[in-house]
XYZ file of C-alpha atoms in Angstrom:
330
model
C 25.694 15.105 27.605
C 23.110 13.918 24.901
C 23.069 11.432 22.657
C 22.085 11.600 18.773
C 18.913 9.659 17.537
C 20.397 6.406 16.342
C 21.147 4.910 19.705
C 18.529 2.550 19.184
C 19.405 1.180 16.288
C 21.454 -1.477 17.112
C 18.587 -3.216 19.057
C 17.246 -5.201 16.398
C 20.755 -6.599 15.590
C 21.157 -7.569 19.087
C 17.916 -9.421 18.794
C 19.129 -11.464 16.008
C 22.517 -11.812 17.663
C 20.256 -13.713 20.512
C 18.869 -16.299 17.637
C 16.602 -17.855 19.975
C 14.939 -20.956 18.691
C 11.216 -20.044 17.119
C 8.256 -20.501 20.006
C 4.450 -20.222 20.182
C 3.146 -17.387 22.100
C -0.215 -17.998 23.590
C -2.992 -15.738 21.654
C -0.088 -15.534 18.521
C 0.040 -17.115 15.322
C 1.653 -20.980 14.805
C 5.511 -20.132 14.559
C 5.072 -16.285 16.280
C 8.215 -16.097 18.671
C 7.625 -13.636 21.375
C 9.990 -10.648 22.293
C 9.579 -8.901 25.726
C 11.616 -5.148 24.912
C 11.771 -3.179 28.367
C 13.437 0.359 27.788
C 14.826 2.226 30.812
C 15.954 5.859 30.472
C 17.802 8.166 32.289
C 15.525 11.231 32.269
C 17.887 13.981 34.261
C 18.442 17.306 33.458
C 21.001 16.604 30.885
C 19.209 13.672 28.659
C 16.930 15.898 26.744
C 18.387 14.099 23.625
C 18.570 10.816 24.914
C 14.378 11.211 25.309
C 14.775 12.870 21.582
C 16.348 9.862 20.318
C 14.000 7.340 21.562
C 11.014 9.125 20.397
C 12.925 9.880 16.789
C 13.355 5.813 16.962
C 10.823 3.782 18.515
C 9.218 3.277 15.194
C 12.330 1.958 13.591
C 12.768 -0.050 16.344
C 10.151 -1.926 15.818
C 9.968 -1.534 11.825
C 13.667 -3.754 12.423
C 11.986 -6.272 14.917
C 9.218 -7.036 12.561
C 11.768 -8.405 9.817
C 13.009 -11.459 12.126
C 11.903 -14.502 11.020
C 9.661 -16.373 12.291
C 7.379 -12.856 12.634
C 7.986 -12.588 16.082
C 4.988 -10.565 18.991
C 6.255 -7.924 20.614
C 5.417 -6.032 24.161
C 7.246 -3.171 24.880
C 7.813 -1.485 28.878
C 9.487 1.663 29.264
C 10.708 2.481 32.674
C 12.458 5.793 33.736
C 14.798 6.996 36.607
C 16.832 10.154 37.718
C 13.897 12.483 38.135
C 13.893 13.928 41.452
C 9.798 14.246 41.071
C 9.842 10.656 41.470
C 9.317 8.756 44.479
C 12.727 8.637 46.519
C 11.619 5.129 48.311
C 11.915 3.350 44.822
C 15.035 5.077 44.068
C 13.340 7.789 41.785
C 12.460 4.811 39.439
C 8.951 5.214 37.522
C 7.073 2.395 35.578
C 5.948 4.834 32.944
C 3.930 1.803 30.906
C 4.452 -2.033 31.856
C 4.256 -4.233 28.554
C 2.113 -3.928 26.361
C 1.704 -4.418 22.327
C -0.146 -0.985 21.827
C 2.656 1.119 20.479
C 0.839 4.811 20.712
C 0.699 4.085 24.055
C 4.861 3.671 24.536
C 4.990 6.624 22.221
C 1.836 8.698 24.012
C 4.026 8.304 27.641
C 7.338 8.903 25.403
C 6.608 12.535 24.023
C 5.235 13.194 27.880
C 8.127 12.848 28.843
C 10.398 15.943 30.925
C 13.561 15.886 32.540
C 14.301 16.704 35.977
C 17.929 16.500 37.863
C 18.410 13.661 40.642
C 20.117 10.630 41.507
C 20.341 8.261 38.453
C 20.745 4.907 39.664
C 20.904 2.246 36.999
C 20.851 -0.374 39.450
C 17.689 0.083 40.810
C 15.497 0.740 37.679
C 17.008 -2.866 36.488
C 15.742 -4.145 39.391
C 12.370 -2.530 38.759
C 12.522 -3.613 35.034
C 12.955 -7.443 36.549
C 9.593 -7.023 38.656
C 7.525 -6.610 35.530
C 5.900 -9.188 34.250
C 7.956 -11.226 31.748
C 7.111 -13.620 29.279
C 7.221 -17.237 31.061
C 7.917 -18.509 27.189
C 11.679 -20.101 28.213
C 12.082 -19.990 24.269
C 10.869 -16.122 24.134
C 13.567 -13.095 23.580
C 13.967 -10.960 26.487
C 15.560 -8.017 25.966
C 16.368 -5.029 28.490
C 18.107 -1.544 27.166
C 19.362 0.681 29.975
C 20.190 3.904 28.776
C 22.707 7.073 30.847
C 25.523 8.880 31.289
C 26.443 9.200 35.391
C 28.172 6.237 37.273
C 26.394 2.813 36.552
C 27.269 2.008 40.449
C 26.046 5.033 42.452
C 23.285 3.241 43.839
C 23.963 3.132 47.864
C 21.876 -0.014 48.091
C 21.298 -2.073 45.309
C 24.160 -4.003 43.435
C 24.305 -3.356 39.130
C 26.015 -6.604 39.036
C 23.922 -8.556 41.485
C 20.835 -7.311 39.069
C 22.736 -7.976 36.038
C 23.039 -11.921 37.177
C 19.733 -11.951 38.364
C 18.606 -11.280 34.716
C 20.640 -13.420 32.926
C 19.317 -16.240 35.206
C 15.863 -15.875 34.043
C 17.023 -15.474 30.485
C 16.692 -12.177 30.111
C 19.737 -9.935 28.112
C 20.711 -6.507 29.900
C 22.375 -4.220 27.056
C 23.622 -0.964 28.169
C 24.508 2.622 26.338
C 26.238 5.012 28.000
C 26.045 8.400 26.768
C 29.859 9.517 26.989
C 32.923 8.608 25.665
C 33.517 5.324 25.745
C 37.118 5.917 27.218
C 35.879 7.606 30.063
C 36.257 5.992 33.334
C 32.451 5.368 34.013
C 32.111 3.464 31.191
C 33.551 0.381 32.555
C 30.941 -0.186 34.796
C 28.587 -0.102 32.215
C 30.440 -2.274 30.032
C 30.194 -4.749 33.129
C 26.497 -4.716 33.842
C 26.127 -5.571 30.108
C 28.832 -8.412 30.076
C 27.263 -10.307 33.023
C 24.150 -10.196 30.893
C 24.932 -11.482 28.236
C 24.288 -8.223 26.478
C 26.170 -5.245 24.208
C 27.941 -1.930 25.114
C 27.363 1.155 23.076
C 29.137 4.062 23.922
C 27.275 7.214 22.601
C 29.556 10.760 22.154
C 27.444 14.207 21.921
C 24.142 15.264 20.069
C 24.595 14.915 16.566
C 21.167 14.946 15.040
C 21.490 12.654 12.305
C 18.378 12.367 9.925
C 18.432 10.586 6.426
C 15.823 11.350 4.638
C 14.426 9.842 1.526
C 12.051 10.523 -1.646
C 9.067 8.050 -0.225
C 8.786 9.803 3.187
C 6.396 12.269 2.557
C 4.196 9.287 0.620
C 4.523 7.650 3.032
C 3.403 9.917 5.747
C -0.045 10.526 3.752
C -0.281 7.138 3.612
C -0.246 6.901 7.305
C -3.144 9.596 7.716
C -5.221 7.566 4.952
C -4.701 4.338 7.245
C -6.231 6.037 9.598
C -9.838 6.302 8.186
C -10.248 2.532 7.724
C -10.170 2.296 11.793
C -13.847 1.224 13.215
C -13.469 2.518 16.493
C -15.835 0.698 19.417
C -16.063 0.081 23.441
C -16.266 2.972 25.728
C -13.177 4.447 24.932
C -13.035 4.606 21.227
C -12.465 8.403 21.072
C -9.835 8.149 23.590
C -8.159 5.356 21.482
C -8.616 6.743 17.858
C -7.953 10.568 19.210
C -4.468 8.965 20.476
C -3.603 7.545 17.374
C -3.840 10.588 15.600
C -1.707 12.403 18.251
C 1.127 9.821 17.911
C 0.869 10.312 14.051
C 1.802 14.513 14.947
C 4.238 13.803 17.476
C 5.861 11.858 14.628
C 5.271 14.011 12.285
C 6.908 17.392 14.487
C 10.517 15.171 14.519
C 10.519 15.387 11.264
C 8.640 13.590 8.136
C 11.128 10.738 8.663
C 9.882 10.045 11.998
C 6.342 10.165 10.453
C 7.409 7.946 7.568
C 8.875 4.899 9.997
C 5.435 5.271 11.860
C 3.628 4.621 8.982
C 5.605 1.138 8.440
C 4.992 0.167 11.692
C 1.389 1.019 11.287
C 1.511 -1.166 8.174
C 3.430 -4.332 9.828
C 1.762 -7.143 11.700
C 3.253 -5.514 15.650
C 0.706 -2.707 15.305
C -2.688 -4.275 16.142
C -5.799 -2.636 18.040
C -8.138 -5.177 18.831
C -9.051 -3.568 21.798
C -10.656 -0.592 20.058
C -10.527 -1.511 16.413
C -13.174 -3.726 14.744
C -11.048 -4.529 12.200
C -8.526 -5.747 13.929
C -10.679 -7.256 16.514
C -12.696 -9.676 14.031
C -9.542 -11.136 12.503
C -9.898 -13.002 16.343
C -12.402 -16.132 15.733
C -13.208 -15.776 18.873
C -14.444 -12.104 19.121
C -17.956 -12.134 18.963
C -19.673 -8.862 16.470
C -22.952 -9.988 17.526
C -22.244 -9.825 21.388
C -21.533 -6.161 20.749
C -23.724 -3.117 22.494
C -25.154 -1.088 20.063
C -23.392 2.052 22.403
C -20.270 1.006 22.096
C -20.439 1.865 18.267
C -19.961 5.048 16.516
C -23.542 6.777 16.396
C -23.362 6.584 12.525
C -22.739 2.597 12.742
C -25.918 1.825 15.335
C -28.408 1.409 12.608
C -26.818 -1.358 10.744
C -27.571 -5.004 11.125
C -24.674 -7.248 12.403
C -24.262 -9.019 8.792
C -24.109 -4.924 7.654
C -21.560 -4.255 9.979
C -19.931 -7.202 9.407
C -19.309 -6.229 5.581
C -18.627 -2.418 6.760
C -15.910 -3.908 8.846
C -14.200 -6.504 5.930
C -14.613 -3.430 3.599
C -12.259 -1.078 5.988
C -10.066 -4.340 5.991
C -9.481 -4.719 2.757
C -9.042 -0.511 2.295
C -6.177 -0.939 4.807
C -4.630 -4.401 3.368
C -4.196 -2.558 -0.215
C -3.012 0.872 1.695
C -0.435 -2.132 3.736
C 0.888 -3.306 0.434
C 1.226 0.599 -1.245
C 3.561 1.252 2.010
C 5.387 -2.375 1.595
C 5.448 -1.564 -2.275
């Protein structure tokens, strides 16, 4: 059974429904409040659209997060399990990307993503999820979605509800969504693992491929590919960075130019940040020193220029992609 695209959707109202008290993240701005978001899906044979809908969403995920107040940090983790490709000692659980705040990353293992049958066994890819390492903020949200639509309980060896408790103790929320009819005997147990979490239920009936689009989107999705060109790529890795970026932009942009459109607001909001191959991003860190830079780790076109030149090259592709921010916002 699949599931249509706006499974995710309720995520950002379950973050608000947490109302944690506003904290300081180290590295984040005074009054950031960080949010740890681990995703777990079943990737069997049959959850070709539960993969759809997470790659149709992600962006408006996170376009949702970004409107809490205090502005909030996010790191994202996306975990999968049913595949029998996997290894069967961990339960055919795979750590597809621990947390991290680079977002074409999440998507880039997202749209890699194939199914395979095996054993899904929610139990165990909870556990997994809990071995990751989680914000030690006490204040911070900590949110994990578990995703599937066989028997919550099939694991021969590890307990849902044991792992379920074992979140809650260390603060973090377990919501489920089971992809079936919420009537259906199997949903129980998933309504379980979510209640000794502290979490939500969502039931989720067949694929139903619901898009709304509107007038801005296709504005919006040129405005995306114009953000690109104020990037200042630099380290080793630049091309492998700024090529990726690009390919998240078309794997948007082949959902459908609403897809495209919510990755352009994320790319306009404060959660997408590349400091670790962006200049421009990089320099709004006092700390980050220009001058320290190797003259090979720039773009050939950029090695000629003195630091105070690069400098203004760098706040001039800054202030190119603050007035292409506000067109987006606007």
């Amino acid at each position: 059974m699949k599931c249509f695209p706006f499974l995710f959707l309720g995520l950002a109202a379950a973050a608000a429904a947490q109302n944690p008290p506003p904290a300081i993240a180290p590295a984040a701005p005074a009054g950031a409040r960080p949010i740890d978001l681990a995703i777990c899906l079943d990737v069997s044979g049959s959850m070709e659209g539960l993969i759809n809908a997470a790659r149709q969403n992600l962006w408006a995920v996170v376009n949702d997060l970004a409107r809490l107040q205090p502005a909030p940090t996010l790191r994202v983790a996306l975990l999968t399990y049913g595949c029998t490709a996997y290894d069967p000692a961990t339960g055919w659980v795979r750590v597809d990307t621990d947390f991290t705040t680079d977002l074409d990353l999440v998507s880039q293992k997202l749209f890699a993503l194939t199914t395979n049958g095996g054993d899904e066994y929610v139990a165990r890819v909870v556990q997994k999820a809990l071995e990751l390492p989680w914000t030690a903020d006490p204040k911070a949200l900590k949110l994990l979605f578990v995703a599937g639509n066989e028997p919550a309980t099939q694991d021969p060896v590890v307990s849902a509800a044991e792992q379920s408790k074992a979140a809650i103790a260390r603060g973090i929320v377990v919501n489920t969504i089971f992809c079936g009819d919420p009537a259906h005997h199997d949903a129980a147990a998933w309504r379980d693992i979510a209640k000794l979490a502290d979490g939500q239920f969502a039931a989720i009936q067949q694929d139903v491929a619901v898009v709304v689009a509107t007038p801005f989107d296709k504005q919006l999705a040129e405005l995306s590919v114009a953000m690109n060109v104020t990037y200042v790529p630099y380290g080793a890795e630049r091309a492998v960075w700024a090529e990726n970026q690009g390919a998240q932009d078309s794997n948007a942009a082949k959902l459908n130019v609403v897809a495209a459109a919510q990755r352009c607001q994320t790319k306009a909001s404060a959660f997408y940040v590349n400091a670790h191959w962006d200049l421009v991003d990089a320099c709004d860190d006092p700390k980050f020193d220009l001058a320290a830079l190797k003259k090979e780790d720039l773009p050939e076109a950029l090695r000629a220029l003195t630091v105070e030149q690069l400098r203004a090259h760098v706040a001039q592709q800054k202030q190119k992609r603050t007035l292409l921010r506000t067109q987006v916002e606007e």
